[in-house]
Short mmCIF file of C-alpha atoms in Angstrom, two decimals:
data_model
loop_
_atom_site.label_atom_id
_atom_site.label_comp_id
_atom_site.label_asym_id
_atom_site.label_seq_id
_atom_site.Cartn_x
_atom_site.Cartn_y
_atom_site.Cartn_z
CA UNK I 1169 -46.90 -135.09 65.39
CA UNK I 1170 -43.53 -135.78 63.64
CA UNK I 1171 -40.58 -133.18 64.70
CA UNK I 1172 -38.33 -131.62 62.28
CA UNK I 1173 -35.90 -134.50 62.78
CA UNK I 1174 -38.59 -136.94 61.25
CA UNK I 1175 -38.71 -138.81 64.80
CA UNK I 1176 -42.30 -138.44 66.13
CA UNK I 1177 -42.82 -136.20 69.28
CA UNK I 1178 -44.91 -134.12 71.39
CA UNK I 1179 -45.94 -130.82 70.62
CA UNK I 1180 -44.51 -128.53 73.04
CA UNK I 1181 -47.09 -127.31 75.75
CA UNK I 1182 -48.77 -123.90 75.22
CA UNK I 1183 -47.51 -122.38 78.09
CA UNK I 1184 -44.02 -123.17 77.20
CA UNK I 1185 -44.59 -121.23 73.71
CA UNK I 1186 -43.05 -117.64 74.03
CA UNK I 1187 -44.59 -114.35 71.68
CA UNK I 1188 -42.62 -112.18 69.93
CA UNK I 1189 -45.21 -108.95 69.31
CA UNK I 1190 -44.44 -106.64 66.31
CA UNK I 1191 -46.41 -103.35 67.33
CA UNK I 1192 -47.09 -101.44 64.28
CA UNK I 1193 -46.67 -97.93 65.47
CA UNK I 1194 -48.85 -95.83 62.46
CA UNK I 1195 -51.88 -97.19 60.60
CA UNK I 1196 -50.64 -96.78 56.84
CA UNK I 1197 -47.60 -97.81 57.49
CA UNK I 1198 -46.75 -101.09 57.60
CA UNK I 1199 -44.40 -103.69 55.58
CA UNK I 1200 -44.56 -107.43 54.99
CA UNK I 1201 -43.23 -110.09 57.86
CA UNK I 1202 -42.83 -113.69 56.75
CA UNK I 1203 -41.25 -116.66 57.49
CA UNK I 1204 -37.72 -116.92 56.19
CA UNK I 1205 -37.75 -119.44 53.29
CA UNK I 1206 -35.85 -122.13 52.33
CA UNK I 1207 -35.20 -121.23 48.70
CA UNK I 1208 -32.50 -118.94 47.51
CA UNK I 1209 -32.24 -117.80 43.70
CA UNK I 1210 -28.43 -118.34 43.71
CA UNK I 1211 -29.39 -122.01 44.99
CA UNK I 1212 -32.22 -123.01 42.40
CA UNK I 1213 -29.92 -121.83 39.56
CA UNK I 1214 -26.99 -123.87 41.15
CA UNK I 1215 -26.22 -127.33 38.62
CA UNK I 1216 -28.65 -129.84 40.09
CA UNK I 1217 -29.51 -127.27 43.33
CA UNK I 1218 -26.10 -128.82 44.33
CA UNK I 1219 -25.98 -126.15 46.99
CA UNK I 1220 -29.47 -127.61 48.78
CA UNK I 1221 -27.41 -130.68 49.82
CA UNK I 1222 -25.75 -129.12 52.33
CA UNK I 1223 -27.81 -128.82 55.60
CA UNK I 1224 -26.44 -125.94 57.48
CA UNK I 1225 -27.05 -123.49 54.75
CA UNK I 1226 -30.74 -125.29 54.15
CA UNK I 1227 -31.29 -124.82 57.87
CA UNK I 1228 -29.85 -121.36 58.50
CA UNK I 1229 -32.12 -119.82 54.99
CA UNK I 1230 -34.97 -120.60 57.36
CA UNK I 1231 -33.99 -119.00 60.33
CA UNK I 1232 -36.00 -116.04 61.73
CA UNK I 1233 -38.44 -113.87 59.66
CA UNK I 1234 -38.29 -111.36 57.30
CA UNK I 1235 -39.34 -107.77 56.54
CA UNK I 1236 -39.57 -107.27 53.34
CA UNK I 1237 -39.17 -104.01 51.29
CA UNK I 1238 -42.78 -102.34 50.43
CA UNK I 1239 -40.75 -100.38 47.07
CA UNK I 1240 -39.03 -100.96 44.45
CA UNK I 1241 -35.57 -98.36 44.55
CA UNK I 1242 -32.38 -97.47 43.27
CA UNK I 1243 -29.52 -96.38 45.59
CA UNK I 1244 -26.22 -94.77 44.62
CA UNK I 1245 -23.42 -93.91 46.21
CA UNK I 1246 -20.79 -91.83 45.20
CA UNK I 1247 -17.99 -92.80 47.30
CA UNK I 1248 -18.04 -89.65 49.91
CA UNK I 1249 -18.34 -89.91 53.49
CA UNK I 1250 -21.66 -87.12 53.65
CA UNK I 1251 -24.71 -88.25 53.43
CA UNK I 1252 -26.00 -86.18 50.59
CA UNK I 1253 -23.40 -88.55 48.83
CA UNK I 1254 -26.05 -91.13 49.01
CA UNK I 1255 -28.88 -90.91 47.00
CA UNK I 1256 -32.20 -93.38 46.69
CA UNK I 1257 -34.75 -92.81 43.70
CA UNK I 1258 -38.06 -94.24 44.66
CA UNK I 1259 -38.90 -96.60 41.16
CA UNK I 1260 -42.25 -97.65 42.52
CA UNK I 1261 -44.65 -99.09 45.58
CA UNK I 1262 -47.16 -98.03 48.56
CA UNK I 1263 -46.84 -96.55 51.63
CA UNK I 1264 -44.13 -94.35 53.05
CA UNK I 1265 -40.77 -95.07 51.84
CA UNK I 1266 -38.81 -96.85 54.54
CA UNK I 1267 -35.19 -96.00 53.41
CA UNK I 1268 -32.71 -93.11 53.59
CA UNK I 1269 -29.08 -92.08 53.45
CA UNK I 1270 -29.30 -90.89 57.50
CA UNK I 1271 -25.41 -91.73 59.29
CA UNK I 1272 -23.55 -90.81 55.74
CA UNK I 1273 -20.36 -93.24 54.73
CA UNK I 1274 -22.15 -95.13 52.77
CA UNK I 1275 -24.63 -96.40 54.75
CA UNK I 1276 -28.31 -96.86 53.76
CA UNK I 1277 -30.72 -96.80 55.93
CA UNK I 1278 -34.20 -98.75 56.48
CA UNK I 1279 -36.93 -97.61 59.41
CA UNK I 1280 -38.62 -100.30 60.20
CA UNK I 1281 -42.26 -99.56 60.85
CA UNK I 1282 -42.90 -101.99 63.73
CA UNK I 1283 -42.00 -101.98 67.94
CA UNK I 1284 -41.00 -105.55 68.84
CA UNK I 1285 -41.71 -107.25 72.05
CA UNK I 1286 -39.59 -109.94 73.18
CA UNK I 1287 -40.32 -112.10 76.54
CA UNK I 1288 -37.86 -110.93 79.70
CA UNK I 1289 -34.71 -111.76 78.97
CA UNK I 1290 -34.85 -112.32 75.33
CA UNK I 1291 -33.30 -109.27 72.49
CA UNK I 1292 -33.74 -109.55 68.85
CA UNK I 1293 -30.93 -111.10 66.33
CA UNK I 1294 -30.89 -108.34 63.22
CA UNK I 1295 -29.04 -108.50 60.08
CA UNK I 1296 -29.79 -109.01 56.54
CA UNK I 1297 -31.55 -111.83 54.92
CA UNK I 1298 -28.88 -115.32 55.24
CA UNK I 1299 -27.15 -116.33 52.46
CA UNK I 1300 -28.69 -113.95 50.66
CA UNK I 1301 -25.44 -111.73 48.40
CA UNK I 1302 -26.30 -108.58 47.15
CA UNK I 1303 -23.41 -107.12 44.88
CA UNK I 1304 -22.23 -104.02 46.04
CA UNK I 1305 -23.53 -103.52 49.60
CA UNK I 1306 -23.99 -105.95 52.24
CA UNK I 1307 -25.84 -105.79 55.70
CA UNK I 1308 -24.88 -104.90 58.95
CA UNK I 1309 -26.30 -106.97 62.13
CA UNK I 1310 -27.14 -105.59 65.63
CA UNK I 1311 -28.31 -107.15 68.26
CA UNK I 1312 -31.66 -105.15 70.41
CA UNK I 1313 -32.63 -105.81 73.26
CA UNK I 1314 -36.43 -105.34 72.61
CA UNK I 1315 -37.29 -107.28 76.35
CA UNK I 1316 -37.42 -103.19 77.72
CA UNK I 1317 -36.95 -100.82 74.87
CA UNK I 1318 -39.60 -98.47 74.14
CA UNK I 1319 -38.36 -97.18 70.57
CA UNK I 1320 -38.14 -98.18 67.27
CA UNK I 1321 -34.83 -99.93 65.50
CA UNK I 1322 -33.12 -99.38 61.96
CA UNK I 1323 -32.41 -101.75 59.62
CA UNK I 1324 -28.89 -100.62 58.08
CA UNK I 1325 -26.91 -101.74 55.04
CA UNK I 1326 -23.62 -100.31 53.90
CA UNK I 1327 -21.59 -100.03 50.74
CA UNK I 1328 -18.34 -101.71 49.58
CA UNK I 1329 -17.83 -99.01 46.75
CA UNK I 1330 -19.20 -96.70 44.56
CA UNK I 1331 -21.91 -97.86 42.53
CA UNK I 1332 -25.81 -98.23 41.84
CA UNK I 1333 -28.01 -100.94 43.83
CA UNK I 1334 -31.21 -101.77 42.89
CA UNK I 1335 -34.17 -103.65 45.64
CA UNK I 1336 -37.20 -104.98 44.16
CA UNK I 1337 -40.50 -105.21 45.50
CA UNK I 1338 -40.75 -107.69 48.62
CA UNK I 1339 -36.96 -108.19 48.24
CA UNK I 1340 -36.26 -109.40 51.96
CA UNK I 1341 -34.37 -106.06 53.78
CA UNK I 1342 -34.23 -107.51 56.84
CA UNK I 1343 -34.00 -110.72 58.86
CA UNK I 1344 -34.57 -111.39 62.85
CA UNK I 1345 -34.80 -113.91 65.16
CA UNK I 1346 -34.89 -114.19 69.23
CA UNK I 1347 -31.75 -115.17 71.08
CA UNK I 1348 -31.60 -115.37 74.94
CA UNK I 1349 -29.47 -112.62 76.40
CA UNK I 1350 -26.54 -114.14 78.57
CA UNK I 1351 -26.43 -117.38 77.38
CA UNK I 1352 -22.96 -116.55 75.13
CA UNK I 1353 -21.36 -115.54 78.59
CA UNK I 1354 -22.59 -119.22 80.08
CA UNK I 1355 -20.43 -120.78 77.45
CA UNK I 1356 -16.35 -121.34 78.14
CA UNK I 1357 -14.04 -122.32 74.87
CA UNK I 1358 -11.41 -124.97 75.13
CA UNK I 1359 -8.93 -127.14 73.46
CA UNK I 1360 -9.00 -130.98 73.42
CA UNK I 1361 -7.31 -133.50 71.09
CA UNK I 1362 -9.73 -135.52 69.90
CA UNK I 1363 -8.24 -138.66 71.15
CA UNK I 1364 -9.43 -137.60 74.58
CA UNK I 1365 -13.08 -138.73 73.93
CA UNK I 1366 -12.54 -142.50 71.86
CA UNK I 1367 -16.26 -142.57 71.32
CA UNK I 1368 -16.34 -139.56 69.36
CA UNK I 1369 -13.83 -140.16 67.86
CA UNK I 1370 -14.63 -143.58 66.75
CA UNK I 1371 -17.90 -141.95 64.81
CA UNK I 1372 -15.87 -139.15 63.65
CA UNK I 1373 -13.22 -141.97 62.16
CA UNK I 1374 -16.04 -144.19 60.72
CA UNK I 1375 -17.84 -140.65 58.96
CA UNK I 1376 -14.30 -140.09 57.67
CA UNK I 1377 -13.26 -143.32 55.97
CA UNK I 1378 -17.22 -143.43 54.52
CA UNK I 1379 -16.70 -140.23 53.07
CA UNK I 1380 -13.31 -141.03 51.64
CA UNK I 1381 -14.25 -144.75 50.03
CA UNK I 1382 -17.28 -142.63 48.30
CA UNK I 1383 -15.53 -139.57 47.02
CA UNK I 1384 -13.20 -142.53 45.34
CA UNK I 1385 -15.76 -144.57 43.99
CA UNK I 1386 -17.46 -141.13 42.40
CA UNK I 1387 -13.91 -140.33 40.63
CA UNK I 1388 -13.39 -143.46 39.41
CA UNK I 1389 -16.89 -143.58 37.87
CA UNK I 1390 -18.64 -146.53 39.97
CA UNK I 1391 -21.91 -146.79 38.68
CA UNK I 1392 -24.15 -147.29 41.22
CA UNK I 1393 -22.56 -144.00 43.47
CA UNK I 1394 -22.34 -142.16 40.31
CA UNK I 1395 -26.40 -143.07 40.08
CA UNK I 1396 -26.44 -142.00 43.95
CA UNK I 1397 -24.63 -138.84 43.02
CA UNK I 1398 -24.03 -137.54 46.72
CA UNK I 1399 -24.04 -138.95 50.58
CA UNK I 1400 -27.58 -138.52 51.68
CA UNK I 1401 -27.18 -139.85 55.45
CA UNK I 1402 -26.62 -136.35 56.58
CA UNK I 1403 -29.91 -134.82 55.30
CA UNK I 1404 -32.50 -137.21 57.14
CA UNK I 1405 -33.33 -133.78 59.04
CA UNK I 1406 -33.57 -131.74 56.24
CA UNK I 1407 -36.73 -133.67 54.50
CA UNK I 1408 -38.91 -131.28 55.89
CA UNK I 1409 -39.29 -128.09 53.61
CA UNK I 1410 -41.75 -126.31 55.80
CA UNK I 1411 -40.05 -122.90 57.35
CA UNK I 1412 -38.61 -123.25 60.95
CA UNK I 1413 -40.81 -119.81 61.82
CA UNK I 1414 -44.14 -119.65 62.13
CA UNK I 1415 -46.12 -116.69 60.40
CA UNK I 1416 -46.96 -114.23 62.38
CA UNK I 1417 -50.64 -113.31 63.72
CA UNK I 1418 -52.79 -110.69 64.63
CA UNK I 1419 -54.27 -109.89 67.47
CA UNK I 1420 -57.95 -111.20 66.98
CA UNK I 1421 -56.19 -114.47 65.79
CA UNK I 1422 -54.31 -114.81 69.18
CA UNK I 1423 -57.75 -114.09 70.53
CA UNK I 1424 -59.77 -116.84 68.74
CA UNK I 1425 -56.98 -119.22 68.70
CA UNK I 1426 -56.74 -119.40 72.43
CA UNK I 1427 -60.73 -118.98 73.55
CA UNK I 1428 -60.42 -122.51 70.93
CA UNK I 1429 -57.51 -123.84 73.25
CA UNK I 1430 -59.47 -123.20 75.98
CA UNK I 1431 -62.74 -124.81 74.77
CA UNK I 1432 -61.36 -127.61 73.42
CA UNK I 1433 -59.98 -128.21 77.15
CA UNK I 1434 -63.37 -127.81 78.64
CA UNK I 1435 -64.88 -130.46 76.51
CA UNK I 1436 -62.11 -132.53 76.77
CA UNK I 1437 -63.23 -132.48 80.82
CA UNK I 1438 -66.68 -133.06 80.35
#
């Protein structure tokens, strides 16, 4: 198999693959989990998709999964601190409705219908969908750590002012991903001139001058960069639209998927 990076290598081993379980906790009540995408709106209507050139947004749309909203609603807030002063008019969907004006201030509020299990040692990244502006409120991120908890999480948004939002149907509320607790603390910040490492600084120096002697040659109209329009050498790992997540599975597909796993090893030893 090819990785992500376009070189070929090995597919990790099974027993090095971790699960993250999403427990749904009642029967009818349930919302959407998928792979974060690549595409943003904002981004396709972009001149030329201009913003897709640029790899660390292309990488970080696809980071984690999503939950996305099971109604289409209207939320208003009028600028108080109480939370009557939030109010959310239910426009149209199935199930329960997952959101609420619960801590007041502003804030809305989404329950998200699912437990999550995470391996020891490992919480659960949760904010609101990446890169993704929404005019007039905007996310707030926690981090769980859903190795030992036993009880559900919120999914929490808060106004910037007064006004009316609107979230459609299967509008992305949320977005998670794993990250290993304690690793941050591993990590120690310091200060070097970049002189101290001549190798490094010898690529940075060539990436510099490349980027300068094509930035000219665009204003000055050269044709054949004008035809190339924009420096692709940093994107050779961005070829690959397929999301960085897998989708998640149920149980019986686990099931079937390892019994397979495991017969295909048997008759590989016959």
């Amino acid at each position: 198999m090819k990785t992500r990076s376009g070189r070929k290598g090995k597919a990790p081993p099974a027993e090095s693959l971790h699960k993250l379980i999403a427990y749904q906790v009642y029967e009818h009540d349930s919302a959407p989990i998928r792979p974060a995408p690549r595409e943003r709106r904002w981004m396709e209507d972009a001149d030329k998709k201009s913003p897709y050139r640029c790899l660390p947004l292309v990488v970080a749309n696809q980071y984690g999964w999503e939950i996305l909203s099971t109604h289409r609603f209207r939320a208003s807030w009028d600028g108080t601190s109480k939370p009557e002063g939030l109010y959310v008019e239910n426009l149209y969907g199935d199930g329960p409705l997952h959101c609420r004006s619960h801590f007041g201030d502003g804030v809305l509020t989404f329950q998200i219908p699912f437990l999550f299990k995470t391996p020891n040692g490992w919480n659960l990244m949760v904010r609101g969908p990446t890169n993704s502006p929404k005019d007039g409120i905007v996310a707030l991120d926690g981090i769980i750590e859903t190795d030992w908890a036993h009880s559900t999480f919120t999914m929490n948004w808060r106004f910037t002012r007064a006004c009316t939002v609107e979230f459609t149907l299967r509008e992305p509320i949320c977005l998670f991903f794993p990250i290993q607790r304690g690793v941050l603390e591993m990590f120690r910040g310091e200060f070097r001139m970049l002189e101290a490492d001549r190798q490094f600084e010898d690529k940075f120096r060539e990436w510099s001058t490349s980027r300068e002697r094509f930035l000219s040659a665009l204003e000055e109209g050269t044709p054949e960069v004008v035809a190339q329009g924009w420096q692709k050498d940093y994107m050779q790992t961005a070829k690959d639209k397929k999301p960085l997540a897998h989708p998640f599975a149920n149980e019986t597909s686990w099931t079937e998927r390892e019994r397979a796993d495991l017969d295909h090893d048997d008759s590989a030893n016959m």
